[in-house]
């Protein structure tokens, strides 16, 4: 069941500009000091999965509430492995107990993107934390990587992002985050990175999609595509972006124009993180943006 929640105003004194700056700096430090170098992409995926449950019709889901802390949402297949990102942020939550999980996870996504060389994402505080699992969204709101057939996979990707209020160009921009990180067999069942620079935010994902040669990988795992070296991968849902003529034109645009990609991504990611958030605190965000604080 999903329950719509009432807007709760946030005191400016609780989430001041200085407060946001301190939390953002702590996230930055966490990423600087992390050994493996792969926490950044996983933080971006946490912010996306916390937010991408939004349904514009019922106005349920979205980042408000941070309901992925609770079962059953934490156990949804799409969220496998995201405990790594949630646990990594726990020490920061302990340092700043007044900062909600919902604000922390979304700010972490924005800071991680900036940390990896991506655009500055406008981020505003004001999200509340749900008290229990009653606000959890039903399973199936996040995209599956494969619907078994080309047309069905294309329709699925479009439907999932339309439900959140995104158009074709916005969804192609958002999925460009697959320049980052990789698939883990113990999380999604898929394996490998999309690009050779998985900790740098760039438009390489689109270039790989267009310029590399993609064939079905023969292995025991789920259907995925590989390049001739076998090092890089694409999900069937990634291939949908070149299979579909309307998606493909934005893949071409972003492969040729990284600045246009950064701009489109920044505005779509802000929208993603703010979908369904009813009490955004504009006053705390006015003045200098958070990313100019340190
Ligand atoms: Fe994604 N993504 N994603 N994705 N994703 C996976 C990993 C990342 C889909 C499926 C997968 C977006 C859209 C989609 C990231 C950001 C975004 C994985 C592997 C699968 C499967 C998970 C694993 O095994 O660890 C599908 C399907 C769609 C849409 O159709 C969007 C939108 C974003 C962000 C804006 C990032 C980053 C990763 C890497 C995570 C990591 O831990 O390295």
mmCIF file of C-alpha atoms and ligand atoms in Angstrom:
data_model
loop_
_atom_site.group_PDB
_atom_site.id
_atom_site.type_symbol
_atom_site.label_atom_id
_atom_site.label_comp_id
_atom_site.label_asym_id
_atom_site.label_seq_id
_atom_site.Cartn_x
_atom_site.Cartn_y
_atom_site.Cartn_z
ATOM 1 C CA UNK A 1 0.000 0.000 0.000
ATOM 2 C CA UNK A 2 1.095 3.561 -0.609
ATOM 3 C CA UNK A 3 0.110 6.500 1.550
ATOM 4 C CA UNK A 4 0.355 10.143 0.541
ATOM 5 C CA UNK A 5 1.878 12.242 3.275
ATOM 6 C CA UNK A 6 1.274 15.787 4.424
ATOM 7 C CA UNK A 7 3.726 18.583 3.789
ATOM 8 C CA UNK A 8 5.846 19.317 6.838
ATOM 9 C CA UNK A 9 7.586 22.695 6.824
ATOM 10 C CA UNK A 10 11.295 22.590 7.600
ATOM 11 C CA UNK A 11 12.787 25.117 9.993
ATOM 12 C CA UNK A 12 15.482 27.210 8.384
ATOM 13 C CA UNK A 13 17.424 26.952 11.635
ATOM 14 C CA UNK A 14 17.572 23.156 11.315
ATOM 15 C CA UNK A 15 18.815 23.063 7.721
ATOM 16 C CA UNK A 16 20.892 26.209 7.312
ATOM 17 C CA UNK A 17 23.279 26.894 4.476
ATOM 18 C CA UNK A 18 26.188 26.199 6.851
ATOM 19 C CA UNK A 19 24.583 22.907 7.825
ATOM 20 C CA UNK A 20 24.229 21.846 4.178
ATOM 21 C CA UNK A 21 27.809 22.888 3.474
ATOM 22 C CA UNK A 22 29.103 20.814 6.391
ATOM 23 C CA UNK A 23 27.194 17.710 5.302
ATOM 24 C CA UNK A 24 28.300 18.159 1.685
ATOM 25 C CA UNK A 25 31.922 18.506 2.842
ATOM 26 C CA UNK A 26 31.595 15.295 4.885
ATOM 27 C CA UNK A 27 30.291 13.433 1.797
ATOM 28 C CA UNK A 28 33.181 14.862 -0.223
ATOM 29 C CA UNK A 29 35.669 13.625 2.414
ATOM 30 C CA UNK A 30 34.060 10.187 2.433
ATOM 31 C CA UNK A 31 34.615 9.933 -1.330
ATOM 32 C CA UNK A 32 38.182 11.288 -1.090
ATOM 33 C CA UNK A 33 39.126 8.714 1.545
ATOM 34 C CA UNK A 34 37.412 5.678 0.085
ATOM 35 C CA UNK A 35 39.789 2.924 -1.026
ATOM 36 C CA UNK A 36 38.075 1.121 -3.899
ATOM 37 C CA UNK A 37 36.977 4.216 -5.809
ATOM 38 C CA UNK A 38 33.575 2.767 -6.570
ATOM 39 C CA UNK A 39 31.434 4.294 -3.847
ATOM 40 C CA UNK A 40 30.642 7.393 -5.936
ATOM 41 C CA UNK A 41 28.655 5.501 -8.607
ATOM 42 C CA UNK A 42 26.827 3.469 -5.950
ATOM 43 C CA UNK A 43 25.804 6.693 -4.164
ATOM 44 C CA UNK A 44 24.403 8.000 -7.467
ATOM 45 C CA UNK A 45 22.433 4.764 -7.889
ATOM 46 C CA UNK A 46 21.093 5.095 -4.313
ATOM 47 C CA UNK A 47 19.837 8.627 -5.005
ATOM 48 C CA UNK A 48 18.232 7.450 -8.256
ATOM 49 C CA UNK A 49 16.500 4.410 -6.739
ATOM 50 C CA UNK A 50 15.311 6.452 -3.757
ATOM 51 C CA UNK A 51 13.758 8.976 -6.167
ATOM 52 C CA UNK A 52 12.753 6.926 -9.219
ATOM 53 C CA UNK A 53 9.758 5.323 -7.483
ATOM 54 C CA UNK A 54 7.741 8.493 -8.093
ATOM 55 C CA UNK A 55 4.331 8.181 -9.724
ATOM 56 C CA UNK A 56 2.979 11.511 -10.985
ATOM 57 C CA UNK A 57 -0.675 10.313 -11.047
ATOM 58 C CA UNK A 58 -0.956 9.179 -7.422
ATOM 59 C CA UNK A 59 1.842 11.527 -6.321
ATOM 60 C CA UNK A 60 3.368 8.706 -4.297
ATOM 61 C CA UNK A 61 6.965 7.574 -4.123
ATOM 62 C CA UNK A 62 10.018 9.727 -4.785
ATOM 63 C CA UNK A 63 12.896 10.625 -2.501
ATOM 64 C CA UNK A 64 10.711 12.084 0.269
ATOM 65 C CA UNK A 65 10.430 9.617 3.132
ATOM 66 C CA UNK A 66 13.616 7.605 2.411
ATOM 67 C CA UNK A 67 11.402 4.522 2.548
ATOM 68 C CA UNK A 68 14.171 2.259 1.194
ATOM 69 C CA UNK A 69 15.333 2.005 4.822
ATOM 70 C CA UNK A 70 12.413 -0.347 5.400
ATOM 71 C CA UNK A 71 11.463 -3.785 4.206
ATOM 72 C CA UNK A 72 9.822 -4.586 1.799
ATOM 73 C CA UNK A 73 11.338 -1.728 -0.279
ATOM 74 C CA UNK A 74 14.912 -2.504 0.830
ATOM 75 C CA UNK A 75 14.383 -6.080 -0.414
ATOM 76 C CA UNK A 76 13.021 -5.145 -3.834
ATOM 77 C CA UNK A 77 15.244 -6.820 -6.454
ATOM 78 C CA UNK A 78 16.140 -3.476 -8.065
ATOM 79 C CA UNK A 79 17.629 -2.281 -4.761
ATOM 80 C CA UNK A 80 19.992 -5.234 -4.279
ATOM 81 C CA UNK A 81 23.410 -4.028 -3.120
ATOM 82 C CA UNK A 82 22.304 -0.521 -2.168
ATOM 83 C CA UNK A 83 22.838 -1.295 1.530
ATOM 84 C CA UNK A 84 26.518 -0.650 0.696
ATOM 85 C CA UNK A 85 25.702 2.996 -0.108
ATOM 86 C CA UNK A 86 23.245 3.392 2.779
ATOM 87 C CA UNK A 87 25.763 1.962 5.276
ATOM 88 C CA UNK A 88 28.581 4.153 3.942
ATOM 89 C CA UNK A 89 26.486 7.259 4.735
ATOM 90 C CA UNK A 90 25.544 6.090 8.250
ATOM 91 C CA UNK A 91 28.543 7.755 10.011
ATOM 92 C CA UNK A 92 27.555 11.089 8.393
ATOM 93 C CA UNK A 93 23.950 10.642 9.559
ATOM 94 C CA UNK A 94 25.328 10.074 13.103
ATOM 95 C CA UNK A 95 27.347 13.310 12.882
ATOM 96 C CA UNK A 96 24.324 15.289 11.622
ATOM 97 C CA UNK A 97 21.263 13.644 13.217
ATOM 98 C CA UNK A 98 18.943 16.566 12.293
ATOM 99 C CA UNK A 99 19.621 16.041 8.598
ATOM 100 C CA UNK A 100 17.050 13.572 7.280
ATOM 101 C CA UNK A 101 18.055 10.387 5.468
ATOM 102 C CA UNK A 102 15.980 11.566 2.512
ATOM 103 C CA UNK A 103 17.971 14.812 2.295
ATOM 104 C CA UNK A 104 21.271 12.995 2.948
ATOM 105 C CA UNK A 105 20.818 10.373 0.195
ATOM 106 C CA UNK A 106 19.819 12.935 -2.434
ATOM 107 C CA UNK A 107 22.590 15.376 -1.464
ATOM 108 C CA UNK A 108 25.081 12.484 -1.590
ATOM 109 C CA UNK A 109 24.021 11.752 -5.183
ATOM 110 C CA UNK A 110 24.528 15.380 -6.166
ATOM 111 C CA UNK A 111 27.894 15.652 -4.381
ATOM 112 C CA UNK A 112 29.114 12.345 -5.888
ATOM 113 C CA UNK A 113 28.313 13.586 -9.400
ATOM 114 C CA UNK A 114 30.240 16.798 -8.750
ATOM 115 C CA UNK A 115 33.103 14.800 -7.147
ATOM 116 C CA UNK A 116 33.433 12.674 -10.298
ATOM 117 C CA UNK A 117 33.658 15.718 -12.565
ATOM 118 C CA UNK A 118 30.001 16.052 -13.457
ATOM 119 C CA UNK A 119 27.771 19.117 -13.525
ATOM 120 C CA UNK A 120 26.655 20.936 -10.389
ATOM 121 C CA UNK A 121 23.186 19.737 -9.489
ATOM 122 C CA UNK A 122 20.908 22.261 -7.802
ATOM 123 C CA UNK A 123 19.894 20.647 -4.514
ATOM 124 C CA UNK A 124 17.350 21.909 -1.996
ATOM 125 C CA UNK A 125 16.575 20.486 1.471
ATOM 126 C CA UNK A 126 13.197 19.798 3.054
ATOM 127 C CA UNK A 127 12.553 16.044 2.771
ATOM 128 C CA UNK A 128 11.125 14.168 5.739
ATOM 129 C CA UNK A 129 11.840 10.638 6.901
ATOM 130 C CA UNK A 130 8.913 8.209 6.976
ATOM 131 C CA UNK A 131 8.343 6.643 10.392
ATOM 132 C CA UNK A 132 7.741 3.130 9.132
ATOM 133 C CA UNK A 133 7.121 0.916 6.109
ATOM 134 C CA UNK A 134 3.584 2.216 5.522
ATOM 135 C CA UNK A 135 4.898 4.719 2.941
ATOM 136 C CA UNK A 136 6.961 2.122 1.039
ATOM 137 C CA UNK A 137 6.170 1.997 -2.677
ATOM 138 C CA UNK A 138 5.110 -1.264 -4.327
ATOM 139 C CA UNK A 139 7.711 -3.346 -6.166
ATOM 140 C CA UNK A 140 8.019 -2.765 -9.918
ATOM 141 C CA UNK A 141 8.356 1.031 -10.038
ATOM 142 C CA UNK A 142 12.027 0.954 -11.071
ATOM 143 C CA UNK A 143 13.010 -0.227 -14.557
ATOM 144 C CA UNK A 144 13.908 -3.817 -15.448
ATOM 145 C CA UNK A 145 16.938 -4.127 -17.712
ATOM 146 C CA UNK A 146 15.228 -6.587 -20.042
ATOM 147 C CA UNK A 147 11.687 -7.364 -21.110
ATOM 148 C CA UNK A 148 12.798 -10.243 -23.325
ATOM 149 C CA UNK A 149 12.058 -8.570 -26.652
ATOM 150 C CA UNK A 150 13.243 -5.351 -28.317
ATOM 151 C CA UNK A 151 9.877 -3.598 -28.600
ATOM 152 C CA UNK A 152 8.787 -4.577 -25.103
ATOM 153 C CA UNK A 153 12.047 -3.327 -23.579
ATOM 154 C CA UNK A 154 11.768 0.035 -25.388
ATOM 155 C CA UNK A 155 8.139 0.447 -24.287
ATOM 156 C CA UNK A 156 9.017 -0.498 -20.718
ATOM 157 C CA UNK A 157 11.829 2.056 -20.374
ATOM 158 C CA UNK A 158 9.637 4.811 -21.834
ATOM 159 C CA UNK A 159 6.668 3.901 -19.615
ATOM 160 C CA UNK A 160 8.719 3.814 -16.402
ATOM 161 C CA UNK A 161 10.174 7.289 -17.030
ATOM 162 C CA UNK A 162 6.923 8.759 -18.389
ATOM 163 C CA UNK A 163 5.250 7.685 -15.133
ATOM 164 C CA UNK A 164 7.765 9.939 -13.340
ATOM 165 C CA UNK A 165 7.058 12.832 -15.705
ATOM 166 C CA UNK A 166 10.149 12.583 -17.933
ATOM 167 C CA UNK A 167 10.191 12.994 -21.727
ATOM 168 C CA UNK A 168 12.471 11.113 -24.152
ATOM 169 C CA UNK A 169 15.327 13.620 -23.997
ATOM 170 C CA UNK A 170 15.287 13.706 -20.183
ATOM 171 C CA UNK A 171 15.308 9.907 -19.903
ATOM 172 C CA UNK A 172 18.182 9.517 -22.358
ATOM 173 C CA UNK A 173 20.091 12.161 -20.371
ATOM 174 C CA UNK A 174 19.445 10.443 -17.038
ATOM 175 C CA UNK A 175 20.500 6.993 -18.252
ATOM 176 C CA UNK A 176 23.800 8.601 -19.338
ATOM 177 C CA UNK A 177 24.756 8.132 -15.652
ATOM 178 C CA UNK A 178 25.752 4.641 -16.822
ATOM 179 C CA UNK A 179 29.058 6.260 -17.794
ATOM 180 C CA UNK A 180 29.644 5.595 -14.091
ATOM 181 C CA UNK A 181 30.094 2.405 -12.145
ATOM 182 C CA UNK A 182 29.431 -1.160 -13.092
ATOM 183 C CA UNK A 183 27.178 -4.151 -12.782
ATOM 184 C CA UNK A 184 27.896 -6.660 -10.026
ATOM 185 C CA UNK A 185 26.844 -10.309 -10.413
ATOM 186 C CA UNK A 186 25.950 -10.495 -6.728
ATOM 187 C CA UNK A 187 23.649 -7.441 -7.005
ATOM 188 C CA UNK A 188 21.836 -7.450 -10.358
ATOM 189 C CA UNK A 189 23.205 -10.624 -11.939
ATOM 190 C CA UNK A 190 24.819 -8.599 -14.738
ATOM 191 C CA UNK A 191 28.555 -7.952 -14.942
ATOM 192 C CA UNK A 192 30.967 -5.227 -15.981
ATOM 193 C CA UNK A 193 31.249 -1.470 -16.633
ATOM 194 C CA UNK A 194 29.776 0.543 -19.514
ATOM 195 C CA UNK A 195 32.885 2.683 -20.053
ATOM 196 C CA UNK A 196 36.641 2.587 -19.442
ATOM 197 C CA UNK A 197 36.429 5.590 -17.108
ATOM 198 C CA UNK A 198 33.737 4.480 -14.639
ATOM 199 C CA UNK A 199 34.607 7.028 -11.947
ATOM 200 C CA UNK A 200 34.521 10.032 -14.285
ATOM 201 C CA UNK A 201 31.232 11.634 -15.212
ATOM 202 C CA UNK A 202 31.296 12.114 -18.997
ATOM 203 C CA UNK A 203 29.379 11.515 -22.232
ATOM 204 C CA UNK A 204 31.424 8.361 -22.952
ATOM 205 C CA UNK A 205 28.381 6.122 -22.493
ATOM 206 C CA UNK A 206 26.761 7.597 -25.612
ATOM 207 C CA UNK A 207 29.997 7.339 -27.615
ATOM 208 C CA UNK A 208 30.363 3.667 -26.674
ATOM 209 C CA UNK A 209 26.737 2.982 -27.600
ATOM 210 C CA UNK A 210 27.216 4.482 -31.071
ATOM 211 C CA UNK A 211 30.830 3.709 -31.939
ATOM 212 C CA UNK A 212 31.468 0.301 -30.419
ATOM 213 C CA UNK A 213 30.198 -3.031 -31.768
ATOM 214 C CA UNK A 214 27.752 -4.762 -29.448
ATOM 215 C CA UNK A 215 26.981 -8.455 -29.553
ATOM 216 C CA UNK A 216 25.139 -10.761 -27.198
ATOM 217 C CA UNK A 217 27.509 -12.186 -24.571
ATOM 218 C CA UNK A 218 27.511 -15.944 -24.338
ATOM 219 C CA UNK A 219 27.612 -16.902 -20.686
ATOM 220 C CA UNK A 220 25.456 -18.444 -17.989
ATOM 221 C CA UNK A 221 24.161 -15.064 -16.791
ATOM 222 C CA UNK A 222 21.262 -12.934 -18.027
ATOM 223 C CA UNK A 223 21.302 -11.545 -21.602
ATOM 224 C CA UNK A 224 23.690 -8.615 -21.883
ATOM 225 C CA UNK A 225 25.774 -7.163 -24.686
ATOM 226 C CA UNK A 226 29.573 -6.959 -24.897
ATOM 227 C CA UNK A 227 32.101 -5.106 -27.040
ATOM 228 C CA UNK A 228 34.799 -7.004 -29.032
ATOM 229 C CA UNK A 229 37.237 -6.862 -26.065
ATOM 230 C CA UNK A 230 34.648 -8.309 -23.709
ATOM 231 C CA UNK A 231 35.584 -5.608 -21.185
ATOM 232 C CA UNK A 232 32.563 -3.353 -21.639
ATOM 233 C CA UNK A 233 28.870 -4.095 -21.392
ATOM 234 C CA UNK A 234 25.419 -2.801 -22.295
ATOM 235 C CA UNK A 235 22.111 -3.936 -20.822
ATOM 236 C CA UNK A 236 19.199 -4.626 -23.190
ATOM 237 C CA UNK A 237 17.635 -1.414 -21.758
ATOM 238 C CA UNK A 238 20.796 0.493 -22.770
ATOM 239 C CA UNK A 239 20.567 -0.922 -26.309
ATOM 240 C CA UNK A 240 16.956 0.322 -26.370
ATOM 241 C CA UNK A 241 18.399 3.838 -26.602
ATOM 242 C CA UNK A 242 19.933 3.069 -30.006
ATOM 243 C CA UNK A 243 17.238 0.649 -31.181
ATOM 244 C CA UNK A 244 14.510 3.283 -30.850
ATOM 245 C CA UNK A 245 14.726 6.083 -33.415
ATOM 246 C CA UNK A 246 13.440 8.780 -31.057
ATOM 247 C CA UNK A 247 15.801 7.804 -28.238
ATOM 248 C CA UNK A 248 18.707 7.461 -30.686
ATOM 249 C CA UNK A 249 18.574 11.066 -31.819
ATOM 250 C CA UNK A 250 19.351 12.198 -28.259
ATOM 251 C CA UNK A 251 22.144 9.610 -27.953
ATOM 252 C CA UNK A 252 23.670 11.226 -31.051
ATOM 253 C CA UNK A 253 23.138 14.729 -29.641
ATOM 254 C CA UNK A 254 24.811 13.898 -26.294
ATOM 255 C CA UNK A 255 27.669 11.916 -27.902
ATOM 256 C CA UNK A 256 28.499 14.991 -29.999
ATOM 257 C CA UNK A 257 27.905 17.663 -27.377
ATOM 258 C CA UNK A 258 29.041 16.957 -23.825
ATOM 259 C CA UNK A 259 27.985 20.413 -22.663
ATOM 260 C CA UNK A 260 24.412 19.804 -23.834
ATOM 261 C CA UNK A 261 24.485 16.464 -21.980
ATOM 262 C CA UNK A 262 25.748 18.035 -18.726
ATOM 263 C CA UNK A 263 23.036 20.698 -18.902
ATOM 264 C CA UNK A 264 20.234 18.251 -19.678
ATOM 265 C CA UNK A 265 21.465 15.818 -17.026
ATOM 266 C CA UNK A 266 21.723 18.479 -14.304
ATOM 267 C CA UNK A 267 18.171 19.668 -14.783
ATOM 268 C CA UNK A 268 16.700 16.160 -15.142
ATOM 269 C CA UNK A 269 18.572 14.917 -12.048
ATOM 270 C CA UNK A 270 17.318 17.856 -9.964
ATOM 271 C CA UNK A 271 13.783 17.082 -11.153
ATOM 272 C CA UNK A 272 14.284 13.383 -10.308
ATOM 273 C CA UNK A 273 15.435 14.193 -6.774
ATOM 274 C CA UNK A 274 12.615 16.717 -6.209
ATOM 275 C CA UNK A 275 9.725 14.708 -7.680
ATOM 276 C CA UNK A 276 7.037 14.301 -5.025
ATOM 277 C CA UNK A 277 8.821 16.446 -2.441
ATOM 278 C CA UNK A 278 6.233 18.830 -1.053
ATOM 279 C CA UNK A 279 8.203 20.890 1.451
ATOM 280 C CA UNK A 280 11.358 21.985 -0.359
ATOM 281 C CA UNK A 281 13.077 24.683 1.603
ATOM 282 C CA UNK A 282 13.873 27.457 -0.834
ATOM 283 C CA UNK A 283 15.169 29.921 1.705
ATOM 284 C CA UNK A 284 18.027 27.657 2.813
ATOM 285 C CA UNK A 285 19.004 27.143 -0.809
ATOM 286 C CA UNK A 286 18.930 30.808 -1.733
ATOM 287 C CA UNK A 287 22.211 32.660 -1.972
ATOM 288 C CA UNK A 288 25.309 30.629 -2.707
ATOM 289 C CA UNK A 289 24.704 27.120 -3.979
ATOM 290 C CA UNK A 290 25.922 24.291 -1.731
ATOM 291 C CA UNK A 291 28.775 23.356 -4.045
ATOM 292 C CA UNK A 292 30.460 26.747 -3.630
ATOM 293 C CA UNK A 293 30.710 26.434 0.147
ATOM 294 C CA UNK A 294 34.140 24.900 0.479
HETATM 295 FE FE1 LIG B 1 21.289 2.107 -13.677
HETATM 296 N N1 LIG B 1 21.741 0.159 -13.418
HETATM 297 N N2 LIG B 1 19.618 1.614 -14.713
HETATM 298 N N3 LIG B 1 20.773 4.086 -13.811
HETATM 299 N N4 LIG B 1 22.908 2.607 -12.553
HETATM 300 C C1 LIG B 1 22.825 -0.356 -12.763
HETATM 301 C C2 LIG B 1 23.862 0.365 -12.213
HETATM 302 C C3 LIG B 1 23.905 1.744 -12.166
HETATM 303 C C4 LIG B 1 19.211 0.347 -15.017
HETATM 304 C C5 LIG B 1 19.778 -0.841 -14.566
HETATM 305 C C6 LIG B 1 20.968 -0.900 -13.845
HETATM 306 C C7 LIG B 1 19.678 4.590 -14.441
HETATM 307 C C8 LIG B 1 18.807 3.868 -15.260
HETATM 308 C C9 LIG B 1 18.779 2.501 -15.350
HETATM 309 C C10 LIG B 1 23.318 3.892 -12.268
HETATM 310 C C11 LIG B 1 22.585 5.055 -12.455
HETATM 311 C C12 LIG B 1 21.391 5.115 -13.153
HETATM 312 C C13 LIG B 1 22.751 -1.779 -12.758
HETATM 313 C C14 LIG B 1 23.770 -2.706 -12.130
HETATM 314 C C15 LIG B 1 21.614 -2.132 -13.433
HETATM 315 C C16 LIG B 1 21.098 -3.527 -13.719
HETATM 316 C C17 LIG B 1 23.606 -2.784 -10.613
HETATM 317 C C18 LIG B 1 24.673 -3.649 -9.992
HETATM 318 O O1 LIG B 1 24.764 -4.815 -10.364
HETATM 319 O O2 LIG B 1 25.416 -3.129 -9.146
HETATM 320 C C19 LIG B 1 18.066 0.419 -15.907
HETATM 321 C C20 LIG B 1 17.313 -0.779 -16.467
HETATM 322 C C21 LIG B 1 17.814 1.747 -16.127
HETATM 323 C C22 LIG B 1 16.798 2.396 -17.001
HETATM 324 O O3 LIG B 1 16.193 1.809 -17.865
HETATM 325 C C23 LIG B 1 19.560 5.991 -14.141
HETATM 326 C C24 LIG B 1 18.432 6.902 -14.628
HETATM 327 C C25 LIG B 1 20.623 6.314 -13.327
HETATM 328 C C26 LIG B 1 20.996 7.634 -12.669
HETATM 329 C C27 LIG B 1 20.557 8.817 -13.025
HETATM 330 C C28 LIG B 1 24.657 3.858 -11.715
HETATM 331 C C29 LIG B 1 25.515 5.065 -11.322
HETATM 332 C C30 LIG B 1 25.028 2.505 -11.658
HETATM 333 C C31 LIG B 1 26.368 1.922 -11.165
HETATM 334 C C32 LIG B 1 26.248 1.525 -9.728
HETATM 335 C C33 LIG B 1 27.515 0.953 -9.137
HETATM 336 O O4 LIG B 1 27.425 0.477 -7.999
HETATM 337 O O5 LIG B 1 28.585 0.972 -9.765
#
